Amino acid sequence: MASGDKTVIIGGRGVALTSESIYGIAHGLCNVQIDSSALDKISNSTNQSKPRVKVSEPTVNIVESSRVLYSPEQSRASLAVLLNKLVSSSSSLRGSGLVVRIVEILNRKVPLALPCSESNYTDNSFLSGDGDRSFGVSNDEREVFELSCSNIIGVSSLVDHFAGAFSTVMDVISALSFEALRADTSVFDLNVSGDGFSHKDEIEVASDMRMLLFGSKLVNGPKMAESEEKDSAFSSIPSAHGGFKTCVKSLHSRTRIELNSEIDTKKKKARYRPHCNTLTNTILPIVASLHSAGKASLARVNLIIKSIENVEQQLRISEAFSKTCTSENELRNGFRSILLKFEENSSEFLVEVSRLLDRVKDIFAWEAALGLFLLQTIEKGRTSKANNSAVENSGSIIEPSGSNAVVNGEGGEVKGKPKGEKKKKKNPEIVLGKGTTVVHKIISGVIQQRLKREYATDEYAEMLVDWASEISLFFEPKDSELAILLEAVKTVVESNETRRIPKIPKGTRDFGKEQMAIRERAFSIIVGVFKRHGGVALDTPVFELRETLMGKYGEDSKLIYDLADQGGEICSLRYDLTVPFARYVAMNGITMLKRYHIAKVYRRDNPSKGRFREFYQCDFDIAGQFPLMQPDFEVIKVMTELLDELNIGEYEIKLNHRKLLDGMLEICGVPSNKFRTVCSSIDKLDKQSFEQVHKELVEDKGLTIEMAESIGSFVKKRGHPLQILADLQHENSPFLKNDGSLVALKELEILFRALEKSKCIDRVVFDLSLARGLDYYTGVIYEAIFKGATQVGSIAAGGRYDNLVGMFGSKQVPAVGVSLGIERVFTIMEQLQKDKKKTIRASETQVLVVLFGDDLGEAAALSSELWNAKIKAEFVLTSSKKISKQIDYVVQSCIPWMIIVGDDELERGVVKMKDIMANKQVEVPRERIVGELQAKLRTINECSSEHNVVV
């Protein structure tokens, strides 16, 4: 905040205090004024008859001199907050005298040193005039004093405003030293995931750092020796600074609320104090992130000092730094002290937080000074290999414009060289980043303007101490030139807004060429299996009428994506492919259909690994009347063929029957109207323990403890289908006495015998805990679980739904189907390729045609002959006589052949045909090239297995 005659209005309608306003009042940058309407209201208060001065009511004892006191700025901030609380609680005042007196004190800008507790400064000491110590406060006013938490809110406001500005300072100074040390910006290449698990502020810091360093010729230079110190200093910038920004945002929001909340004196103190505890709890994470940022800055400072190869300079600068700046041990001890204060005393905790901010500020000031110092030596061409003296012109600061001009300590430009001096070879131009250029220029200007003394050649250590001191003062928000820096940095960062990589919505993904190659291969296998079983393709709209989808998914209906009303129709994005299929069958009067459908579906779910909001489903369904369990068997067989041919690894298919599940609940005494909601709880057993599900069944779903325990005894049954079936069919089994269960057991016996004959029953596990939460299932239900290292959970699921089609028409058409969770399968396949270190071939190109020159006509003629012969070909025109780039391209793309045509080949009517795998080439007559290529391609695979390539 720049200094000036600003006025902060307190009270009045629509007036809100901010941390910036409190900071301005605390540092004497602003005057205080009570809104006239608020002042009139106080003056006309019903309590005005009470005396305002020389009050005989009891007052609190004056604080002992040994009590910890706030700084003058912290005291004024606390008093400003108290004033606002008094004005907003005017019913407790005796009139305007008290608030007017506080306004006078604040506007006189007299030094104050209040104790760290409202209960200790509600006496008349700070309210008294010169020599008059008789200005007292009433009991009501004292209660406002004690309930206001003005000391905590006031100091928190100072921390809030300072931290808000300092969060940007940390970025720009880190960028400066990052550039001076010629570090690698790849640490800022953070991926924005679509699963909602990216750290927004970390991504923002990394993006801002890239923009500040954009255009720099210094970064990404020769690699520094790898070290733990280097890793911590640079790679931690996004997490440390991003975490700090996150905490500051939270504090800013909370502080604004507490600044403007009103006091209700009718409430007991204990009911108000928790708000202040919440405020200090909000500050605690800032302390941890500030400590981390300070440690990282110290590490960068040490890296800069170590980069100075002149031993004498390094030792003297290191000694000066150690004497004048906080060490890592001191920083750690200060952090521990703050944690102790947090437990003991909130007010003293805030005082210690302010001190920590000052310590970290000083560390970053030293980082800035050393960064400027190192950049200056680079600009002067004084490399670390020939470094007699880093400072020839006393106190000089370089201009970061790329010119070789040097500015002296008085701000005058040193033009040219002394007459007669031999002309030296010009050093390469030093170009700083777009943002660091601005930072360098502003901070250098501050130092030039404020430091007037001359420095001897060997006084570089003393010079750096002075630089760090001035820069530390410059980092205070009260410094008018800091606002200039922050605004300039904001302009630089935001100038890149239109060119910044846009963010994709949570729960969505982009797919590159390698990923699409895997997808196309997988889709080809899946469609092949579907067609093998007689499936025909079907497609439906991506959105349906909302009434079509609602009531089909049970509790999952809340995950349906609704669309805006367009022309009187309320629509929603499809949740799956099964309900649209049932609607299609009913609309078209179909009685028998075996179909497959591969398309995207949408769910307003919480994104996680392998769980997205937009994803593909691959469905295979059989609708119509068939012999008992025939379609059920075939759908499960399709599922095993899909997972086997995709070759993703071990999996198991959990299977149950909805009628058996209902029978189990009936046996346990669960009311029929609670069957579906209880099933949704049971369905969570793959992610939660039974103890958690038991608690939900009893406390949320209203079952008795006996019912829940009885359910637990059944859902633990799982194993080989025929063994569990035999156990359930035992003569004492309660399932034999339930009609629905008897039907289910008969159907399962037929199904298991068929699966046994088809030799795929070993893939199936009979699991009574499988519930499948969707409401439309009526018979067999199943779910495939991947058992490999990649944790993705369910990869396919389905079941029988005999009543769904009838919901859309008068005729019931029984159906059964399976849906492959292809996105999770893709995740597994991609990980398998990475684990096997296989190259994923994105294209199927068989030959690259390279023509020297710019004759597009010849290129078009030759390429068209290849295309007409069904040969997959690409062509390129090049003016270069070298084809190294083209060879790199064909090797990386696993293209087996090249055809090379130059002027000489054109004249002789030949082409050169190069075998990339064998690294041999032969000349072939132009008219025979198509036949030669076809013959060669018939004898080799697109890419040899020796190259570990996935085609």
PDB file of C-alpha atoms in Angstrom, residues 728-906:
ATOM      1  CA  LEU A 728     -26.643 -72.922  -0.446  1.00  0.00           C
ATOM      2  CA  GLN A 729     -28.591 -75.997  -1.629  1.00  0.00           C
ATOM      3  CA  HIS A 730     -27.835 -77.972   1.534  1.00  0.00           C
ATOM      4  CA  GLU A 731     -30.972 -79.409   3.080  1.00  0.00           C
ATOM      5  CA  ASN A 732     -30.778 -77.096   6.102  1.00  0.00           C
ATOM      6  CA  SER A 733     -30.178 -73.995   4.001  1.00  0.00           C
ATOM      7  CA  PRO A 734     -32.689 -71.178   4.718  1.00  0.00           C
ATOM      8  CA  PHE A 735     -32.606 -70.298   0.997  1.00  0.00           C
ATOM      9  CA  LEU A 736     -34.563 -73.480   0.169  1.00  0.00           C
ATOM     10  CA  LYS A 737     -37.505 -72.069   2.107  1.00  0.00           C
ATOM     11  CA  ASN A 738     -37.631 -68.840   0.102  1.00  0.00           C
ATOM     12  CA  ASP A 739     -39.450 -68.864  -3.251  1.00  0.00           C
ATOM     13  CA  GLY A 740     -37.263 -66.216  -4.911  1.00  0.00           C
ATOM     14  CA  SER A 741     -34.087 -67.906  -3.762  1.00  0.00           C
ATOM     15  CA  LEU A 742     -35.234 -71.275  -5.129  1.00  0.00           C
ATOM     16  CA  VAL A 743     -35.728 -69.745  -8.591  1.00  0.00           C
ATOM     17  CA  ALA A 744     -32.288 -68.124  -8.414  1.00  0.00           C
ATOM     18  CA  LEU A 745     -30.540 -71.334  -7.320  1.00  0.00           C
ATOM     19  CA  LYS A 746     -32.132 -73.272 -10.191  1.00  0.00           C
ATOM     20  CA  GLU A 747     -31.019 -70.674 -12.749  1.00  0.00           C
ATOM     21  CA  LEU A 748     -27.506 -70.518 -11.297  1.00  0.00           C
ATOM     22  CA  GLU A 749     -27.141 -74.305 -11.459  1.00  0.00           C
ATOM     23  CA  ILE A 750     -27.933 -74.265 -15.188  1.00  0.00           C
ATOM     24  CA  LEU A 751     -25.568 -71.326 -15.753  1.00  0.00           C
ATOM     25  CA  PHE A 752     -22.657 -72.833 -13.812  1.00  0.00           C
ATOM     26  CA  ARG A 753     -22.922 -76.150 -15.686  1.00  0.00           C
ATOM     27  CA  ALA A 754     -22.753 -74.280 -18.994  1.00  0.00           C
ATOM     28  CA  LEU A 755     -19.760 -72.224 -17.837  1.00  0.00           C
ATOM     29  CA  GLU A 756     -18.070 -75.433 -16.689  1.00  0.00           C
ATOM     30  CA  LYS A 757     -18.580 -77.050 -20.104  1.00  0.00           C
ATOM     31  CA  SER A 758     -17.179 -73.928 -21.833  1.00  0.00           C
ATOM     32  CA  LYS A 759     -14.069 -74.125 -19.585  1.00  0.00           C
ATOM     33  CA  CYS A 760     -14.379 -70.601 -18.219  1.00  0.00           C
ATOM     34  CA  ILE A 761     -15.935 -71.286 -14.808  1.00  0.00           C
ATOM     35  CA  ASP A 762     -12.537 -70.944 -13.119  1.00  0.00           C
ATOM     36  CA  ARG A 763     -12.706 -67.236 -13.947  1.00  0.00           C
ATOM     37  CA  VAL A 764     -15.917 -66.888 -11.879  1.00  0.00           C
ATOM     38  CA  VAL A 765     -16.280 -66.395  -8.128  1.00  0.00           C
ATOM     39  CA  PHE A 766     -19.719 -66.804  -6.519  1.00  0.00           C
ATOM     40  CA  ASP A 767     -19.878 -63.829  -4.131  1.00  0.00           C
ATOM     41  CA  LEU A 768     -22.998 -63.080  -2.051  1.00  0.00           C
ATOM     42  CA  SER A 769     -21.728 -59.566  -1.245  1.00  0.00           C
ATOM     43  CA  LEU A 770     -22.096 -58.464  -4.869  1.00  0.00           C
ATOM     44  CA  ALA A 771     -25.173 -56.240  -5.026  1.00  0.00           C
ATOM     45  CA  ARG A 772     -24.821 -53.909  -8.076  1.00  0.00           C
ATOM     46  CA  GLY A 773     -26.648 -50.765  -7.043  1.00  0.00           C
ATOM     47  CA  LEU A 774     -28.634 -50.160 -10.249  1.00  0.00           C
ATOM     48  CA  ASP A 775     -32.350 -50.624  -9.729  1.00  0.00           C
ATOM     49  CA  TYR A 776     -33.163 -52.270 -13.042  1.00  0.00           C
ATOM     50  CA  TYR A 777     -31.395 -55.621 -12.475  1.00  0.00           C
ATOM     51  CA  THR A 778     -33.709 -58.599 -11.929  1.00  0.00           C
ATOM     52  CA  GLY A 779     -31.579 -61.752 -12.254  1.00  0.00           C
ATOM     53  CA  VAL A 780     -27.909 -62.712 -12.592  1.00  0.00           C
ATOM     54  CA  ILE A 781     -25.455 -59.886 -11.853  1.00  0.00           C
ATOM     55  CA  TYR A 782     -21.674 -59.929 -12.356  1.00  0.00           C
ATOM     56  CA  GLU A 783     -18.619 -57.745 -12.114  1.00  0.00           C
ATOM     57  CA  ALA A 784     -15.061 -58.315 -13.391  1.00  0.00           C
ATOM     58  CA  ILE A 785     -12.242 -57.195 -11.068  1.00  0.00           C
ATOM     59  CA  PHE A 786      -8.671 -56.691 -12.252  1.00  0.00           C
ATOM     60  CA  LYS A 787      -6.148 -58.413  -9.964  1.00  0.00           C
ATOM     61  CA  GLY A 788      -2.916 -56.929 -11.331  1.00  0.00           C
ATOM     62  CA  ALA A 789      -0.636 -54.255  -9.883  1.00  0.00           C
ATOM     63  CA  THR A 790      -2.547 -51.328 -11.396  1.00  0.00           C
ATOM     64  CA  GLN A 791      -5.369 -50.587  -8.967  1.00  0.00           C
ATOM     65  CA  VAL A 792      -8.454 -49.760 -11.019  1.00  0.00           C
ATOM     66  CA  GLY A 793     -11.158 -51.919  -9.437  1.00  0.00           C
ATOM     67  CA  SER A 794     -14.079 -53.048 -11.578  1.00  0.00           C
ATOM     68  CA  ILE A 795     -13.339 -53.343 -15.319  1.00  0.00           C
ATOM     69  CA  ALA A 796     -16.603 -54.847 -16.554  1.00  0.00           C
ATOM     70  CA  ALA A 797     -20.079 -55.443 -15.164  1.00  0.00           C
ATOM     71  CA  GLY A 798     -23.614 -56.316 -16.125  1.00  0.00           C
ATOM     72  CA  GLY A 799     -26.620 -58.480 -15.477  1.00  0.00           C
ATOM     73  CA  ARG A 800     -30.161 -59.395 -16.427  1.00  0.00           C
ATOM     74  CA  TYR A 801     -32.842 -56.688 -16.629  1.00  0.00           C
ATOM     75  CA  ASP A 802     -36.183 -58.208 -17.618  1.00  0.00           C
ATOM     76  CA  ASN A 803     -38.419 -55.251 -16.738  1.00  0.00           C
ATOM     77  CA  LEU A 804     -36.496 -52.261 -18.112  1.00  0.00           C
ATOM     78  CA  VAL A 805     -37.883 -52.345 -21.672  1.00  0.00           C
ATOM     79  CA  GLY A 806     -41.410 -52.596 -20.282  1.00  0.00           C
ATOM     80  CA  MET A 807     -40.934 -49.254 -18.516  1.00  0.00           C
ATOM     81  CA  PHE A 808     -41.040 -47.576 -21.947  1.00  0.00           C
ATOM     82  CA  GLY A 809     -43.828 -49.588 -23.559  1.00  0.00           C
ATOM     83  CA  SER A 810     -46.630 -52.070 -23.037  1.00  0.00           C
ATOM     84  CA  LYS A 811     -44.591 -55.152 -23.962  1.00  0.00           C
ATOM     85  CA  GLN A 812     -41.978 -56.730 -21.702  1.00  0.00           C
ATOM     86  CA  VAL A 813     -38.818 -57.808 -23.510  1.00  0.00           C
ATOM     87  CA  PRO A 814     -36.341 -59.620 -21.263  1.00  0.00           C
ATOM     88  CA  ALA A 815     -32.693 -58.683 -21.747  1.00  0.00           C
ATOM     89  CA  VAL A 816     -29.226 -59.325 -20.395  1.00  0.00           C
ATOM     90  CA  GLY A 817     -25.986 -57.482 -21.065  1.00  0.00           C
ATOM     91  CA  VAL A 818     -22.440 -56.601 -20.107  1.00  0.00           C
ATOM     92  CA  SER A 819     -20.578 -53.288 -20.149  1.00  0.00           C
ATOM     93  CA  LEU A 820     -16.793 -53.125 -20.421  1.00  0.00           C
ATOM     94  CA  GLY A 821     -15.171 -50.259 -18.483  1.00  0.00           C
ATOM     95  CA  ILE A 822     -12.862 -49.511 -21.332  1.00  0.00           C
ATOM     96  CA  GLU A 823     -11.216 -46.457 -19.719  1.00  0.00           C
ATOM     97  CA  ARG A 824      -9.875 -48.593 -16.889  1.00  0.00           C
ATOM     98  CA  VAL A 825      -8.782 -51.242 -19.362  1.00  0.00           C
ATOM     99  CA  PHE A 826      -6.885 -48.558 -21.279  1.00  0.00           C
ATOM    100  CA  THR A 827      -5.186 -47.474 -18.052  1.00  0.00           C
ATOM    101  CA  ILE A 828      -4.004 -51.054 -17.513  1.00  0.00           C
ATOM    102  CA  MET A 829      -2.832 -51.445 -21.124  1.00  0.00           C
ATOM    103  CA  GLU A 830      -0.903 -48.161 -21.054  1.00  0.00           C
ATOM    104  CA  GLN A 831       0.816 -49.150 -17.816  1.00  0.00           C
ATOM    105  CA  LEU A 832       1.724 -52.551 -19.254  1.00  0.00           C
ATOM    106  CA  GLN A 833       3.411 -50.887 -22.219  1.00  0.00           C
ATOM    107  CA  LYS A 834       5.394 -48.630 -19.881  1.00  0.00           C
ATOM    108  CA  ASP A 835       6.416 -51.557 -17.679  1.00  0.00           C
ATOM    109  CA  LYS A 836       7.609 -53.565 -20.700  1.00  0.00           C
ATOM    110  CA  LYS A 837       9.341 -50.450 -22.104  1.00  0.00           C
ATOM    111  CA  LYS A 838       7.758 -51.070 -25.464  1.00  0.00           C
ATOM    112  CA  THR A 839       7.516 -48.458 -28.160  1.00  0.00           C
ATOM    113  CA  ILE A 840       3.919 -47.661 -29.035  1.00  0.00           C
ATOM    114  CA  ARG A 841       3.561 -47.117 -32.767  1.00  0.00           C
ATOM    115  CA  ALA A 842       1.057 -44.342 -33.418  1.00  0.00           C
ATOM    116  CA  SER A 843       0.929 -44.597 -37.231  1.00  0.00           C
ATOM    117  CA  GLU A 844       0.837 -47.506 -39.684  1.00  0.00           C
ATOM    118  CA  THR A 845       2.948 -45.805 -42.345  1.00  0.00           C
ATOM    119  CA  GLN A 846       4.956 -48.344 -44.362  1.00  0.00           C
ATOM    120  CA  VAL A 847       7.144 -46.024 -46.418  1.00  0.00           C
ATOM    121  CA  LEU A 848       8.350 -42.421 -46.305  1.00  0.00           C
ATOM    122  CA  VAL A 849       9.021 -40.776 -49.671  1.00  0.00           C
ATOM    123  CA  VAL A 850      11.729 -38.087 -49.507  1.00  0.00           C
ATOM    124  CA  LEU A 851      12.166 -35.793 -52.520  1.00  0.00           C
ATOM    125  CA  PHE A 852      14.937 -33.194 -52.722  1.00  0.00           C
ATOM    126  CA  GLY A 853      13.749 -29.852 -54.017  1.00  0.00           C
ATOM    127  CA  ASP A 854      10.307 -28.297 -54.225  1.00  0.00           C
ATOM    128  CA  ASP A 855       8.690 -30.233 -57.081  1.00  0.00           C
ATOM    129  CA  LEU A 856       5.313 -31.008 -55.542  1.00  0.00           C
ATOM    130  CA  GLY A 857       4.112 -32.505 -58.840  1.00  0.00           C
ATOM    131  CA  GLU A 858       6.685 -35.289 -58.800  1.00  0.00           C
ATOM    132  CA  ALA A 859       5.957 -35.955 -55.127  1.00  0.00           C
ATOM    133  CA  ALA A 860       2.226 -36.113 -55.848  1.00  0.00           C
ATOM    134  CA  ALA A 861       2.730 -38.535 -58.750  1.00  0.00           C
ATOM    135  CA  LEU A 862       4.953 -40.977 -56.852  1.00  0.00           C
ATOM    136  CA  SER A 863       2.904 -40.876 -53.630  1.00  0.00           C
ATOM    137  CA  SER A 864      -0.361 -41.355 -55.512  1.00  0.00           C
ATOM    138  CA  GLU A 865       0.986 -44.511 -57.165  1.00  0.00           C
ATOM    139  CA  LEU A 866       1.747 -45.920 -53.735  1.00  0.00           C
ATOM    140  CA  TRP A 867      -1.619 -44.909 -52.309  1.00  0.00           C
ATOM    141  CA  ASN A 868      -3.479 -46.394 -55.297  1.00  0.00           C
ATOM    142  CA  ALA A 869      -1.628 -49.649 -54.621  1.00  0.00           C
ATOM    143  CA  LYS A 870      -2.949 -49.551 -51.010  1.00  0.00           C
ATOM    144  CA  ILE A 871       0.519 -48.880 -49.627  1.00  0.00           C
ATOM    145  CA  LYS A 872       0.495 -46.661 -46.548  1.00  0.00           C
ATOM    146  CA  ALA A 873       2.856 -43.821 -47.410  1.00  0.00           C
ATOM    147  CA  GLU A 874       3.880 -40.321 -46.406  1.00  0.00           C
ATOM    148  CA  PHE A 875       5.981 -37.882 -48.414  1.00  0.00           C
ATOM    149  CA  VAL A 876       8.194 -34.914 -47.603  1.00  0.00           C
ATOM    150  CA  LEU A 877       9.938 -32.249 -49.709  1.00  0.00           C
ATOM    151  CA  THR A 878      13.293 -31.021 -48.440  1.00  0.00           C
ATOM    152  CA  SER A 879      15.765 -28.384 -49.621  1.00  0.00           C
ATOM    153  CA  SER A 880      18.530 -29.757 -47.411  1.00  0.00           C
ATOM    154  CA  LYS A 881      21.078 -32.179 -48.823  1.00  0.00           C
ATOM    155  CA  LYS A 882      21.016 -34.122 -45.552  1.00  0.00           C
ATOM    156  CA  ILE A 883      18.203 -36.437 -44.542  1.00  0.00           C
ATOM    157  CA  SER A 884      19.202 -37.034 -40.921  1.00  0.00           C
ATOM    158  CA  LYS A 885      15.920 -35.524 -39.678  1.00  0.00           C
ATOM    159  CA  GLN A 886      13.914 -37.789 -41.956  1.00  0.00           C
ATOM    160  CA  ILE A 887      15.882 -40.854 -40.816  1.00  0.00           C
ATOM    161  CA  ASP A 888      15.263 -39.910 -37.167  1.00  0.00           C
ATOM    162  CA  TYR A 889      11.567 -39.608 -37.958  1.00  0.00           C
ATOM    163  CA  VAL A 890      11.255 -43.039 -39.594  1.00  0.00           C
ATOM    164  CA  VAL A 891      13.214 -44.687 -36.776  1.00  0.00           C
ATOM    165  CA  GLN A 892      11.064 -43.073 -34.087  1.00  0.00           C
ATOM    166  CA  SER A 893       7.880 -43.903 -36.021  1.00  0.00           C
ATOM    167  CA  CYS A 894       9.004 -47.460 -36.869  1.00  0.00           C
ATOM    168  CA  ILE A 895       8.524 -46.905 -40.591  1.00  0.00           C
ATOM    169  CA  PRO A 896      10.319 -49.842 -42.274  1.00  0.00           C
ATOM    170  CA  TRP A 897      11.141 -48.272 -45.679  1.00  0.00           C
ATOM    171  CA  MET A 898      12.251 -44.999 -47.241  1.00  0.00           C
ATOM    172  CA  ILE A 899      12.211 -43.947 -50.883  1.00  0.00           C
ATOM    173  CA  ILE A 900      14.752 -41.231 -51.688  1.00  0.00           C
ATOM    174  CA  VAL A 901      14.579 -39.200 -54.902  1.00  0.00           C
ATOM    175  CA  GLY A 902      17.044 -36.458 -55.883  1.00  0.00           C
ATOM    176  CA  ASP A 903      17.889 -34.666 -59.140  1.00  0.00           C
ATOM    177  CA  ASP A 904      20.317 -37.409 -60.119  1.00  0.00           C
ATOM    178  CA  GLU A 905      17.717 -40.134 -59.552  1.00  0.00           C
ATOM    179  CA  LEU A 906      15.132 -38.207 -61.548  1.00  0.00           C
TER     180      LEU A 906
END
